Short mmCIF file of N, CA and C in Angstrom, two decimals:
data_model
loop_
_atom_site.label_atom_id
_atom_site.label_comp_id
_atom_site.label_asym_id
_atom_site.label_seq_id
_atom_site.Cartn_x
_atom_site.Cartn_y
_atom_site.Cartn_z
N UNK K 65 -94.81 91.44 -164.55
CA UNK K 65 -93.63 90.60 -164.62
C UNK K 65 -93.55 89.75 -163.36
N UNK K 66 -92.97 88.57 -163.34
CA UNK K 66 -93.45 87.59 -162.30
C UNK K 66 -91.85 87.74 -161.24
N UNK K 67 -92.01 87.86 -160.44
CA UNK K 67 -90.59 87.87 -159.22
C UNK K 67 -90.53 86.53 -158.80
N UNK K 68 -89.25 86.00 -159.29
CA UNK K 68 -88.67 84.85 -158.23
C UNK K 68 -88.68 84.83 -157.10
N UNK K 69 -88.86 84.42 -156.30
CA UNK K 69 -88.88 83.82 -154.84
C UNK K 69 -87.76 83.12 -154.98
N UNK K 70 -86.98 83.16 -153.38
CA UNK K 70 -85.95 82.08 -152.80
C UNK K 70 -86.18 81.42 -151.85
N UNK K 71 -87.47 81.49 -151.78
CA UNK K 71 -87.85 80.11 -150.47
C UNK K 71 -87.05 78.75 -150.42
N UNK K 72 -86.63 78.65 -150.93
CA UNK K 72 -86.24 77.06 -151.47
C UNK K 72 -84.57 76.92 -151.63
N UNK K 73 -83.83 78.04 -151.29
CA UNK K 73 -82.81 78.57 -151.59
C UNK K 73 -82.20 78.50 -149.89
N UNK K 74 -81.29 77.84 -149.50
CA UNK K 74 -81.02 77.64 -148.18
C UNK K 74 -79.62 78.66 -148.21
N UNK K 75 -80.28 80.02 -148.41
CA UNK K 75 -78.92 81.02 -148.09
C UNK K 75 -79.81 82.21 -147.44
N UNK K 76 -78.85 82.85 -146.42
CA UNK K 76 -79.66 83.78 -145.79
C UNK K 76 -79.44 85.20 -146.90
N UNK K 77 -78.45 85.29 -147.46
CA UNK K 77 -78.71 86.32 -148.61
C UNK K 77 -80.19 86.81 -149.31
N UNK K 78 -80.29 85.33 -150.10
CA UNK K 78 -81.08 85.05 -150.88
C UNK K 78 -82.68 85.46 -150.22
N UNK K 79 -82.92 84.92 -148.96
CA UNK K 79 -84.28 85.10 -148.14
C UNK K 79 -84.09 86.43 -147.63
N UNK K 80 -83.42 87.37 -147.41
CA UNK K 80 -83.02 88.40 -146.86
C UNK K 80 -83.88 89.49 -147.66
N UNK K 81 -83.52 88.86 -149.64
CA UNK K 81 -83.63 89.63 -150.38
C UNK K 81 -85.29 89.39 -150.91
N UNK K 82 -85.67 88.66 -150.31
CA UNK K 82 -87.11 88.79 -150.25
C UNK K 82 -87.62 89.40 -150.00
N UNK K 83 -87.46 89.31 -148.83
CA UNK K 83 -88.04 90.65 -147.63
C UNK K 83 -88.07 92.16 -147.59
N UNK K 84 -86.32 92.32 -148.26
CA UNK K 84 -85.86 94.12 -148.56
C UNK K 84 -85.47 93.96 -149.63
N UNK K 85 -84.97 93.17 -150.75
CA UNK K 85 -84.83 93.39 -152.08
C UNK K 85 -85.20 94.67 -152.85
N UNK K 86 -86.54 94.73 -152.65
CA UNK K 86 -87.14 95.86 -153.46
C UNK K 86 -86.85 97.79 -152.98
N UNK K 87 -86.36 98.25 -154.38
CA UNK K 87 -85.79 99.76 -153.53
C UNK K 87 -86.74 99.94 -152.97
N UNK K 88 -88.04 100.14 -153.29
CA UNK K 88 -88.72 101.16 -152.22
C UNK K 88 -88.61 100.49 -150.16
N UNK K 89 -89.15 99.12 -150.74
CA UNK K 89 -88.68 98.83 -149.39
C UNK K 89 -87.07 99.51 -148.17
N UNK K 90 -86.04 99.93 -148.74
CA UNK K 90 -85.15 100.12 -147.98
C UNK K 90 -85.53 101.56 -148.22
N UNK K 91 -85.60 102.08 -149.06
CA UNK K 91 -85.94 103.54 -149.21
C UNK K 91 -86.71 104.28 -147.57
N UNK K 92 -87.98 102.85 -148.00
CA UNK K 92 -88.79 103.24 -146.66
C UNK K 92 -88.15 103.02 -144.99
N UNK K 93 -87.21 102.37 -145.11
CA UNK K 93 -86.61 101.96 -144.00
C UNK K 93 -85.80 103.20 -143.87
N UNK K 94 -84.97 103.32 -144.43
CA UNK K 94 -83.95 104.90 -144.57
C UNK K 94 -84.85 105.95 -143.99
N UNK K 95 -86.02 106.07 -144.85
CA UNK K 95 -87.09 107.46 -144.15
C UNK K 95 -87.10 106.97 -142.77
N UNK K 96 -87.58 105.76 -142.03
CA UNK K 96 -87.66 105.76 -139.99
C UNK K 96 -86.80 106.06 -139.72
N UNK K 97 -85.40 105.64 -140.65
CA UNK K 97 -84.41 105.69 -139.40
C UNK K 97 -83.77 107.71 -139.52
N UNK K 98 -84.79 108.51 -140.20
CA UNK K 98 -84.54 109.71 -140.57
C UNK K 98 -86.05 110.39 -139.96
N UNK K 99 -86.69 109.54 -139.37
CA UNK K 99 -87.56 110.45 -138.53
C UNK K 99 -89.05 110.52 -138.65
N UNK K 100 -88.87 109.95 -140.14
CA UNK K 100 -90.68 109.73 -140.88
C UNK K 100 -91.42 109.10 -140.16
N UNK K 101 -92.64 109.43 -140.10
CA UNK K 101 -93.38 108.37 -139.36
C UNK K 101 -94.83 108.51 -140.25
N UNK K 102 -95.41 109.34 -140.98
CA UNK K 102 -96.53 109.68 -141.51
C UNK K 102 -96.69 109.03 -142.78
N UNK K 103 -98.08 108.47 -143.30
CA UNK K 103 -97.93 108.13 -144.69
C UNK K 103 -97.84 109.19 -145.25
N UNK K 104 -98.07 110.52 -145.26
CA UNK K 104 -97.94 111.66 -146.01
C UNK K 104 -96.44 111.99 -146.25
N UNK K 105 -95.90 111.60 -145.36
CA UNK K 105 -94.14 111.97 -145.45
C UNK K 105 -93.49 111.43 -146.15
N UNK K 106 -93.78 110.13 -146.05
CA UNK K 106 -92.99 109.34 -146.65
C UNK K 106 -93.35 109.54 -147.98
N UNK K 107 -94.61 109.35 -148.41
CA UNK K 107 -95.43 110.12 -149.74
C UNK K 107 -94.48 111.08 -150.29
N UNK K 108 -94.46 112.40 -149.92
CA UNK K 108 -93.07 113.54 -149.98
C UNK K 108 -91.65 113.52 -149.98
N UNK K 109 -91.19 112.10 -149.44
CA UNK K 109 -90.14 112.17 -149.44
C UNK K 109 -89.14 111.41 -150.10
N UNK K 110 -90.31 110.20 -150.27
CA UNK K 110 -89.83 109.50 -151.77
C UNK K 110 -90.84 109.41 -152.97
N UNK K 111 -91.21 110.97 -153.41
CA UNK K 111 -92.31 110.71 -154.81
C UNK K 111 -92.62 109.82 -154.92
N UNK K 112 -93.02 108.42 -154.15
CA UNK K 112 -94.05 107.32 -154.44
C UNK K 112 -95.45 107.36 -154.67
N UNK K 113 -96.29 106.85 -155.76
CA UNK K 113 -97.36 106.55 -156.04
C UNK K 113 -98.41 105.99 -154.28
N UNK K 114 -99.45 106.41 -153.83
CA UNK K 114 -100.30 106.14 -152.62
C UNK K 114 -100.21 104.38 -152.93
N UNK K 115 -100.52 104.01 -154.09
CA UNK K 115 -100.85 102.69 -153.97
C UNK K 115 -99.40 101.84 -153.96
N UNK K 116 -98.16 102.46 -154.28
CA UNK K 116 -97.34 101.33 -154.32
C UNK K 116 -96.75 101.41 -152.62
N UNK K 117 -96.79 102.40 -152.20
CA UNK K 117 -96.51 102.86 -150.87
C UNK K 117 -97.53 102.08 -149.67
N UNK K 118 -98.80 101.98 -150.05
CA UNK K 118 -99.61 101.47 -148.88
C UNK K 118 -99.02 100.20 -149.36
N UNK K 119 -98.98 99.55 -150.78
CA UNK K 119 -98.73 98.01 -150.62
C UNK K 119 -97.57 97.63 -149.79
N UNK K 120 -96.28 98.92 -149.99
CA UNK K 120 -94.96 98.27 -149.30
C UNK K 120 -94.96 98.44 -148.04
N UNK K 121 -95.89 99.31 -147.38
CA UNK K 121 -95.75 99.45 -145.68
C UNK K 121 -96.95 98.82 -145.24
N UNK K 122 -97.69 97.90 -146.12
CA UNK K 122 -98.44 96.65 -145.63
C UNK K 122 -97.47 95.86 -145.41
N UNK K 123 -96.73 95.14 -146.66
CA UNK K 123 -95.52 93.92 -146.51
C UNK K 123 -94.41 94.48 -145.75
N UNK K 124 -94.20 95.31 -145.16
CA UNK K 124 -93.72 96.02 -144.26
C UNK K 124 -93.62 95.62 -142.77
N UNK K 125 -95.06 96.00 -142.94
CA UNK K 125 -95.67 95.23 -141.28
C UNK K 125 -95.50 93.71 -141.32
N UNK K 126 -96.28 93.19 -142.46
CA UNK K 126 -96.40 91.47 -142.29
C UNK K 126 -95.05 91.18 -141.84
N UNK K 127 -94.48 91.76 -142.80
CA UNK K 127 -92.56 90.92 -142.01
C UNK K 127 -91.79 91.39 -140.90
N UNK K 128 -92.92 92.33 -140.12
CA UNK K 128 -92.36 92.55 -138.97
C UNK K 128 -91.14 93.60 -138.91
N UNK K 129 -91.16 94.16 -139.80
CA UNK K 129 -89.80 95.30 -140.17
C UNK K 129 -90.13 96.58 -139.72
N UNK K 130 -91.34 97.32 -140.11
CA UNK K 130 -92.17 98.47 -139.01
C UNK K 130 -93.50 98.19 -138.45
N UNK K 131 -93.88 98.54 -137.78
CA UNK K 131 -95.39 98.39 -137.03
C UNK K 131 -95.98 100.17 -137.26
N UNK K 132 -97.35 99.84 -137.54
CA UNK K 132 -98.51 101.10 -137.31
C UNK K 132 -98.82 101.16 -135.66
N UNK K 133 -98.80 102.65 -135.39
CA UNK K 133 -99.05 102.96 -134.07
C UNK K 133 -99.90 104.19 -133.84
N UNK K 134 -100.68 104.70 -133.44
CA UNK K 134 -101.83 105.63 -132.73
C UNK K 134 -100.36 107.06 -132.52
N UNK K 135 -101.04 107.77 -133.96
CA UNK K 135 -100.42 108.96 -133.07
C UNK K 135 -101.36 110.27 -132.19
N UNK K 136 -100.76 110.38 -131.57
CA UNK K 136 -101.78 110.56 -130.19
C UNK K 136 -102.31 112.17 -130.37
N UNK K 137 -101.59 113.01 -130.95
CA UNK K 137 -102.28 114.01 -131.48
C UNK K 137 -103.09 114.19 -132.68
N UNK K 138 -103.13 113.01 -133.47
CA UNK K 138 -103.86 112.89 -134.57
C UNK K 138 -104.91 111.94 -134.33
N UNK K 139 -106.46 112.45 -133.87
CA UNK K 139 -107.31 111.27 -134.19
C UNK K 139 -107.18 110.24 -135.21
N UNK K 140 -107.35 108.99 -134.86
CA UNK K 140 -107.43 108.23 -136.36
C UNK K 140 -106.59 108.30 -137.42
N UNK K 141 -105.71 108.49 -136.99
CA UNK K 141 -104.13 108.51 -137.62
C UNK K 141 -103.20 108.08 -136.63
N UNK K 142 -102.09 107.08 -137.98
CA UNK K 142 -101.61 106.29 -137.79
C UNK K 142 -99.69 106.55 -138.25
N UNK K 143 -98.98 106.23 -137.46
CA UNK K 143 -97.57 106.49 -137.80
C UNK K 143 -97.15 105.09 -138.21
N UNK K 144 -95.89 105.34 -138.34
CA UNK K 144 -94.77 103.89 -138.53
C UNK K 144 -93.73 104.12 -138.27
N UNK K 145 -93.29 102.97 -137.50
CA UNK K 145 -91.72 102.85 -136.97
C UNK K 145 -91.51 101.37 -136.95
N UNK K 146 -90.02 101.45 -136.54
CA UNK K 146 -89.06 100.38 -137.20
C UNK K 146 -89.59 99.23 -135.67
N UNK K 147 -89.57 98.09 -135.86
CA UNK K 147 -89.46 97.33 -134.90
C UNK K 147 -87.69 97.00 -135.03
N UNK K 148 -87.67 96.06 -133.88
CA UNK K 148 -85.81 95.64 -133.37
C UNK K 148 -85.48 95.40 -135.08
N UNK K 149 -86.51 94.29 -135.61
CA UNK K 149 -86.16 93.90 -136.36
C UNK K 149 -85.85 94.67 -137.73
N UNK K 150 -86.51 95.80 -137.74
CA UNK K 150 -86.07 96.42 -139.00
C UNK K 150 -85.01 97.56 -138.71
N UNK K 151 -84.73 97.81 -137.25
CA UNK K 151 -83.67 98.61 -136.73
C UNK K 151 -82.56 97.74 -137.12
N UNK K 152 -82.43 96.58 -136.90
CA UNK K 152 -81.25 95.79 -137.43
C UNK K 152 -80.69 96.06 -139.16
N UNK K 153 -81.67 96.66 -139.73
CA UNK K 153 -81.27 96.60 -140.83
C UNK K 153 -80.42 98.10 -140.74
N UNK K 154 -80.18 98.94 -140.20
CA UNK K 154 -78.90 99.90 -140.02
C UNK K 154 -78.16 99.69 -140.93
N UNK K 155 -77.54 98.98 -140.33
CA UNK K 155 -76.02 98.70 -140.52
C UNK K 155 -75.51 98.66 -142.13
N UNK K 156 -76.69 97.73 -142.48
CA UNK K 156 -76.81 97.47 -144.16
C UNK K 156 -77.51 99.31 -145.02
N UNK K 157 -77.91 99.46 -144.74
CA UNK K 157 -78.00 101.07 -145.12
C UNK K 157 -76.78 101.86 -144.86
N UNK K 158 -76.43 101.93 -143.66
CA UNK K 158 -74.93 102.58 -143.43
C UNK K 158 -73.81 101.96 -144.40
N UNK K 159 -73.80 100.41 -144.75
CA UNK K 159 -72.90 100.16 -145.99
C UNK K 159 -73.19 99.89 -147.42
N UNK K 160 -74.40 100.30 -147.55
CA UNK K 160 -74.75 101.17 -148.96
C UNK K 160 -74.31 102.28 -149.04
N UNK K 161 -74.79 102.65 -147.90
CA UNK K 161 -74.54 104.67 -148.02
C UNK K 161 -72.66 104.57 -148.23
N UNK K 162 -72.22 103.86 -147.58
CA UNK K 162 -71.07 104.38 -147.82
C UNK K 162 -70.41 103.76 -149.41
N UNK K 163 -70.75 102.39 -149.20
CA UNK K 163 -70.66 101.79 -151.22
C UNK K 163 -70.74 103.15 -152.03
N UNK K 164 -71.94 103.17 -151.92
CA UNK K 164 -72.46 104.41 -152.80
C UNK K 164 -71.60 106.00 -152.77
N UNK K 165 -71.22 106.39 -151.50
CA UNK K 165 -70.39 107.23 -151.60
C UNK K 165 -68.79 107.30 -151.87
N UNK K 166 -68.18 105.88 -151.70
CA UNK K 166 -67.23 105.17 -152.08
C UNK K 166 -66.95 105.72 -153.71
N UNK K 167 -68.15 104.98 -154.81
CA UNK K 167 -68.15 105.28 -155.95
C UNK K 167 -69.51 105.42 -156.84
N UNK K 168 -70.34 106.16 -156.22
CA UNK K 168 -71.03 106.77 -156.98
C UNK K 168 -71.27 108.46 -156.46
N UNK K 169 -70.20 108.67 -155.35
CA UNK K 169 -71.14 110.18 -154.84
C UNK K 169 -70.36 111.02 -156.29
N UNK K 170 -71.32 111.95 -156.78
CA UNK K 170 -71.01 113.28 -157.03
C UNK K 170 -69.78 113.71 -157.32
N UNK K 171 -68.76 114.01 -157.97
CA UNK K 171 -67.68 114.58 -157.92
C UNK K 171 -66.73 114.07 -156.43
N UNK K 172 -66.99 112.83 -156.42
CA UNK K 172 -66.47 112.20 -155.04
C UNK K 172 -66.53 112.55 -153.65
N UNK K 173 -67.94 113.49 -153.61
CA UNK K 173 -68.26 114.01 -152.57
C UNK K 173 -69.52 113.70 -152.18
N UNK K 174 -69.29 113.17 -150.65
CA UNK K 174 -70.64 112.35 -150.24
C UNK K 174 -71.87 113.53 -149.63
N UNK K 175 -72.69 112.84 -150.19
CA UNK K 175 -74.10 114.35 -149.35
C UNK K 175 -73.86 114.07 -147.97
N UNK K 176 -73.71 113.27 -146.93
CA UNK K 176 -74.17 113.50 -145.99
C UNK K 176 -72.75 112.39 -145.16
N UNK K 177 -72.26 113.20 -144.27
CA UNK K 177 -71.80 112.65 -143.27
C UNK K 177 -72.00 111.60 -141.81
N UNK K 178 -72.22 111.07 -141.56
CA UNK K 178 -72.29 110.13 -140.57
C UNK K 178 -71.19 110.38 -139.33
N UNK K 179 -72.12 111.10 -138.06
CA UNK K 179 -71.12 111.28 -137.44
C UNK K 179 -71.49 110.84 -135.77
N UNK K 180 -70.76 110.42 -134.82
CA UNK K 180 -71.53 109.83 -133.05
C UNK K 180 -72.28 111.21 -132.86
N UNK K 181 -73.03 111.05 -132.20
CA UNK K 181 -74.12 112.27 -131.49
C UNK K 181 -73.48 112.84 -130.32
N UNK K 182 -73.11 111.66 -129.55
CA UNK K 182 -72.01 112.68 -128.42
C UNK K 182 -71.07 113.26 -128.29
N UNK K 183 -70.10 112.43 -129.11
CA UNK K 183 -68.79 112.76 -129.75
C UNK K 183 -68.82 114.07 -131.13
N UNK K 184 -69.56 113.66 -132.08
CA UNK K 184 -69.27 114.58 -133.01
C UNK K 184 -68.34 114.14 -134.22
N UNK K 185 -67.54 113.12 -133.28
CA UNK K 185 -66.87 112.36 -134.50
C UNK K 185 -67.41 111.37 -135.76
N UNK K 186 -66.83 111.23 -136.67
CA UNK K 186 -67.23 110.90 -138.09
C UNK K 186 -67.46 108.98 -137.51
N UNK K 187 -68.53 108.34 -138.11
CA UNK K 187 -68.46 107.03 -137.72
C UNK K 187 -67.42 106.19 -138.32
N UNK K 188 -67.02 105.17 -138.08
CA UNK K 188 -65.94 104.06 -139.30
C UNK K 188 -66.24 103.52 -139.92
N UNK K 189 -65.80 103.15 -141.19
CA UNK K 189 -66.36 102.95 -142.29
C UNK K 189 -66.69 101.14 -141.62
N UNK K 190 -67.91 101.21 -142.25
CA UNK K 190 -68.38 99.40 -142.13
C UNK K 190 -67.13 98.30 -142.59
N UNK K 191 -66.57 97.36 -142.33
CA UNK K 191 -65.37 96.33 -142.50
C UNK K 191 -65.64 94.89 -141.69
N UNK K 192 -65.27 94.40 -142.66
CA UNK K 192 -65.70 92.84 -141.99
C UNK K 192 -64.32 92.64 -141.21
N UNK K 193 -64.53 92.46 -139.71
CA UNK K 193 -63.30 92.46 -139.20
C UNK K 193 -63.18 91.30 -138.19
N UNK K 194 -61.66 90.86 -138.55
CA UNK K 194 -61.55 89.61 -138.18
C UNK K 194 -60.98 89.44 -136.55
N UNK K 195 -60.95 88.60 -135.92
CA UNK K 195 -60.51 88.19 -134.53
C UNK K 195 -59.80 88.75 -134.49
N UNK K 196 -58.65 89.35 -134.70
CA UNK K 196 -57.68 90.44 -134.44
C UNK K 196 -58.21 91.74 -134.68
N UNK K 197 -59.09 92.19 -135.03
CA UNK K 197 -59.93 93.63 -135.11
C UNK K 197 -59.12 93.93 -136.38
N UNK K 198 -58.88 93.46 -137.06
CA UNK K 198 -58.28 93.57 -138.92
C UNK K 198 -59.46 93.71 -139.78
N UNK K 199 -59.40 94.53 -141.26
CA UNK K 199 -60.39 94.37 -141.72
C UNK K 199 -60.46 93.20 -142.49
N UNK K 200 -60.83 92.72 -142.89
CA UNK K 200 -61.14 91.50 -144.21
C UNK K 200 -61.65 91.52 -145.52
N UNK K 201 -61.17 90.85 -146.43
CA UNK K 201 -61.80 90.92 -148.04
C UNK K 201 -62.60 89.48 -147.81
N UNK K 202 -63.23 89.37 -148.79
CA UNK K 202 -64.07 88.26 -149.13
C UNK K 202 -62.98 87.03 -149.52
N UNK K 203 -61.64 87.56 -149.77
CA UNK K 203 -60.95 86.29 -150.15
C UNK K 203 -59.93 85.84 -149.34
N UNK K 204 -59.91 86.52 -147.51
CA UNK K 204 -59.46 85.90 -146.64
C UNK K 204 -60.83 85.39 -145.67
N UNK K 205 -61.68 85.10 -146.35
CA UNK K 205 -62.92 84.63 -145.55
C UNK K 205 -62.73 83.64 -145.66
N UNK K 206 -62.86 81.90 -145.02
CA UNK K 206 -63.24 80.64 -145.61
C UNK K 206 -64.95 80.74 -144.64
N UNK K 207 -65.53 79.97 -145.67
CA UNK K 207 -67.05 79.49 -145.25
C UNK K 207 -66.66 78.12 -144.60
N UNK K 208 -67.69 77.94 -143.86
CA UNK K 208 -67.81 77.01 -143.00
C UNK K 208 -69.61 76.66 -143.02
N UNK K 209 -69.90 75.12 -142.96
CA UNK K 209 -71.43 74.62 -142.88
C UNK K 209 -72.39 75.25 -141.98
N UNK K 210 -73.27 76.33 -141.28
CA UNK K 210 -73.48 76.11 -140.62
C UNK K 210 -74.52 75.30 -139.40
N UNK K 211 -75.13 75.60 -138.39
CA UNK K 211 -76.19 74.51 -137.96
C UNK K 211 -77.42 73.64 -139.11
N UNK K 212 -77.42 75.38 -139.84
CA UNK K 212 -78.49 74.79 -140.83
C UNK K 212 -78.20 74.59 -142.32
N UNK K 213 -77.17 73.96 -142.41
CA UNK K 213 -76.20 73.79 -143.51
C UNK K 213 -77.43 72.00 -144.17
N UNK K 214 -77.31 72.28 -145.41
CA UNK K 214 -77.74 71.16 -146.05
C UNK K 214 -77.08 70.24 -146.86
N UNK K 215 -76.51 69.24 -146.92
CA UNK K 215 -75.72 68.82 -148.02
C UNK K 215 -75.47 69.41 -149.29
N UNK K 216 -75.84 70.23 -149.86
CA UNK K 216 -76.21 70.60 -151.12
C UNK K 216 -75.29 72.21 -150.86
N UNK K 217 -75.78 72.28 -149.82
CA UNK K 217 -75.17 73.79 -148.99
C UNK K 217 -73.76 73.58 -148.63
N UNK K 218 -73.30 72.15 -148.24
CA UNK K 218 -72.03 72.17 -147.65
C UNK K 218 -71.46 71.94 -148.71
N UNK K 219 -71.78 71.37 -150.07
CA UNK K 219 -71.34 71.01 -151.15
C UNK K 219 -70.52 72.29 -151.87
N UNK K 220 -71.87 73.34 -151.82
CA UNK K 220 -71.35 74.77 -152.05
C UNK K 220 -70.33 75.53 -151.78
N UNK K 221 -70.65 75.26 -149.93
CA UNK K 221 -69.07 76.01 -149.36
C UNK K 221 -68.05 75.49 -149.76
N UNK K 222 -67.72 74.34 -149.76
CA UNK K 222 -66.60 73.38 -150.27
C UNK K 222 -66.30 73.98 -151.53
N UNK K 223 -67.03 73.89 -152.72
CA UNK K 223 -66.51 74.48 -154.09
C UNK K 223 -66.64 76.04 -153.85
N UNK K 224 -66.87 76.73 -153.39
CA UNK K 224 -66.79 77.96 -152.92
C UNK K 224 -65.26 78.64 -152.19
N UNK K 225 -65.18 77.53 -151.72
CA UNK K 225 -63.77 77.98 -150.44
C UNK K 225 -63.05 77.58 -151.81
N UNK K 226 -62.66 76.42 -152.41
CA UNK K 226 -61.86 76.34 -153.37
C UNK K 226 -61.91 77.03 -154.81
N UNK K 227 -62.63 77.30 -154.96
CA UNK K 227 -62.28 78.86 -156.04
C UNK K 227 -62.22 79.79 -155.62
N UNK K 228 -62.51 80.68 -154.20
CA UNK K 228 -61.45 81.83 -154.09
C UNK K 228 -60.70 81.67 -153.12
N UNK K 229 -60.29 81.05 -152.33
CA UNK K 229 -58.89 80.32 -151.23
C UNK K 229 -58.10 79.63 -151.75
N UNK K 230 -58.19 78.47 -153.00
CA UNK K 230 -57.40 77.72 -153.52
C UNK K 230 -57.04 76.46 -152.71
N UNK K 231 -56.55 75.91 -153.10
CA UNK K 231 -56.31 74.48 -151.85
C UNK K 231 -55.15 75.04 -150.99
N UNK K 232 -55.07 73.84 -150.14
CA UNK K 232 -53.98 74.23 -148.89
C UNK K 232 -53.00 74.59 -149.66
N UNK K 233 -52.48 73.88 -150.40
CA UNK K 233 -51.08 73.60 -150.45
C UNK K 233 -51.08 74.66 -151.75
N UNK K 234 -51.64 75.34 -151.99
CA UNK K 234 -51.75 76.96 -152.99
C UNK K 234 -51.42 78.06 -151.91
N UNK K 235 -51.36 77.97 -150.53
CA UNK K 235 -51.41 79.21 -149.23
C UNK K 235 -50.43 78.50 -148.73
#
């Protein structure tokens, strides 16, 4: 089956979902930031097929999301870990995990807690929060063009802000 591409698509969503779109890809990201580093582990820890697994922690590396490294007690073996760049992707796992425990955990009970390491305390739930440290919905957001905004793009935000903000004189 043939996968669309959004190259051509001037939204960072859209190119984002290139890159990690695919479950196994975040799957595999979830296993670093849980300690995996072995192709055998990860093998074990998400029942993946050897071949769909070497393909995704090839495109893995190319995009710069984990790097292969020399593990030093294993001749000729090789680990994986997250570069900055696929450490950035946290945050977006932490607000799945919680989506998901929101309304899909179990009898409304989440497997696993999220809590500071020093503290002990429970983390806060992910919230888009505004200049006053408020949380935000998507429909007190307005979009704005930005540097790399295209006509076509600013066209968007414009009909965008006005179907869920409404015009001024609706607020």
């Amino acid at each position: 089956m043939y996968r669309k591409r959004f190259d051509d698509m001037n939204c960072s969503i859209a190119r984002a979902l290139d890159e990690v779109g695919e479950w196994w890809t975040l799957l595999i990201v979830r296993e670093c930031t849980q300690g995996t580093t072995r192709f055998d582990e990860f093998q074990r820890q998400l029942g993946i097929a050897r071949n769909i697994l070497t393909a995704r922690l090839e495109r893995l590396i190319e995009l710069e999301i984990i790097e292969r490294y020399p593990l030093a007690k294993r001749a000729n073996t090789f680990g994986y870990r997250l570069t900055a760049k696929g450490t950035d992707l946290c945050p977006t796992l932490v607000a799945l995990m919680q989506w998901g425990d929101r309304w899909l955990a179990t009898n409304g009970e989440a497997p696993i807690s999220l809590v500071e390491d020093v503290s002990g305390q429970p983390i806060e739930p992910m919230v888009i929060r505004g200049p006053n440290g408020g949380g935000l919905t998507f429909q007190e957001i307005r979009y704005a063009p930005g540097p790399g905004a295209t006509e076509t793009t600013s066209k968007t935000i414009e009909s965008r802000n006005q179907r869920v903000l409404g015009s001024d004189a609706e607020r």
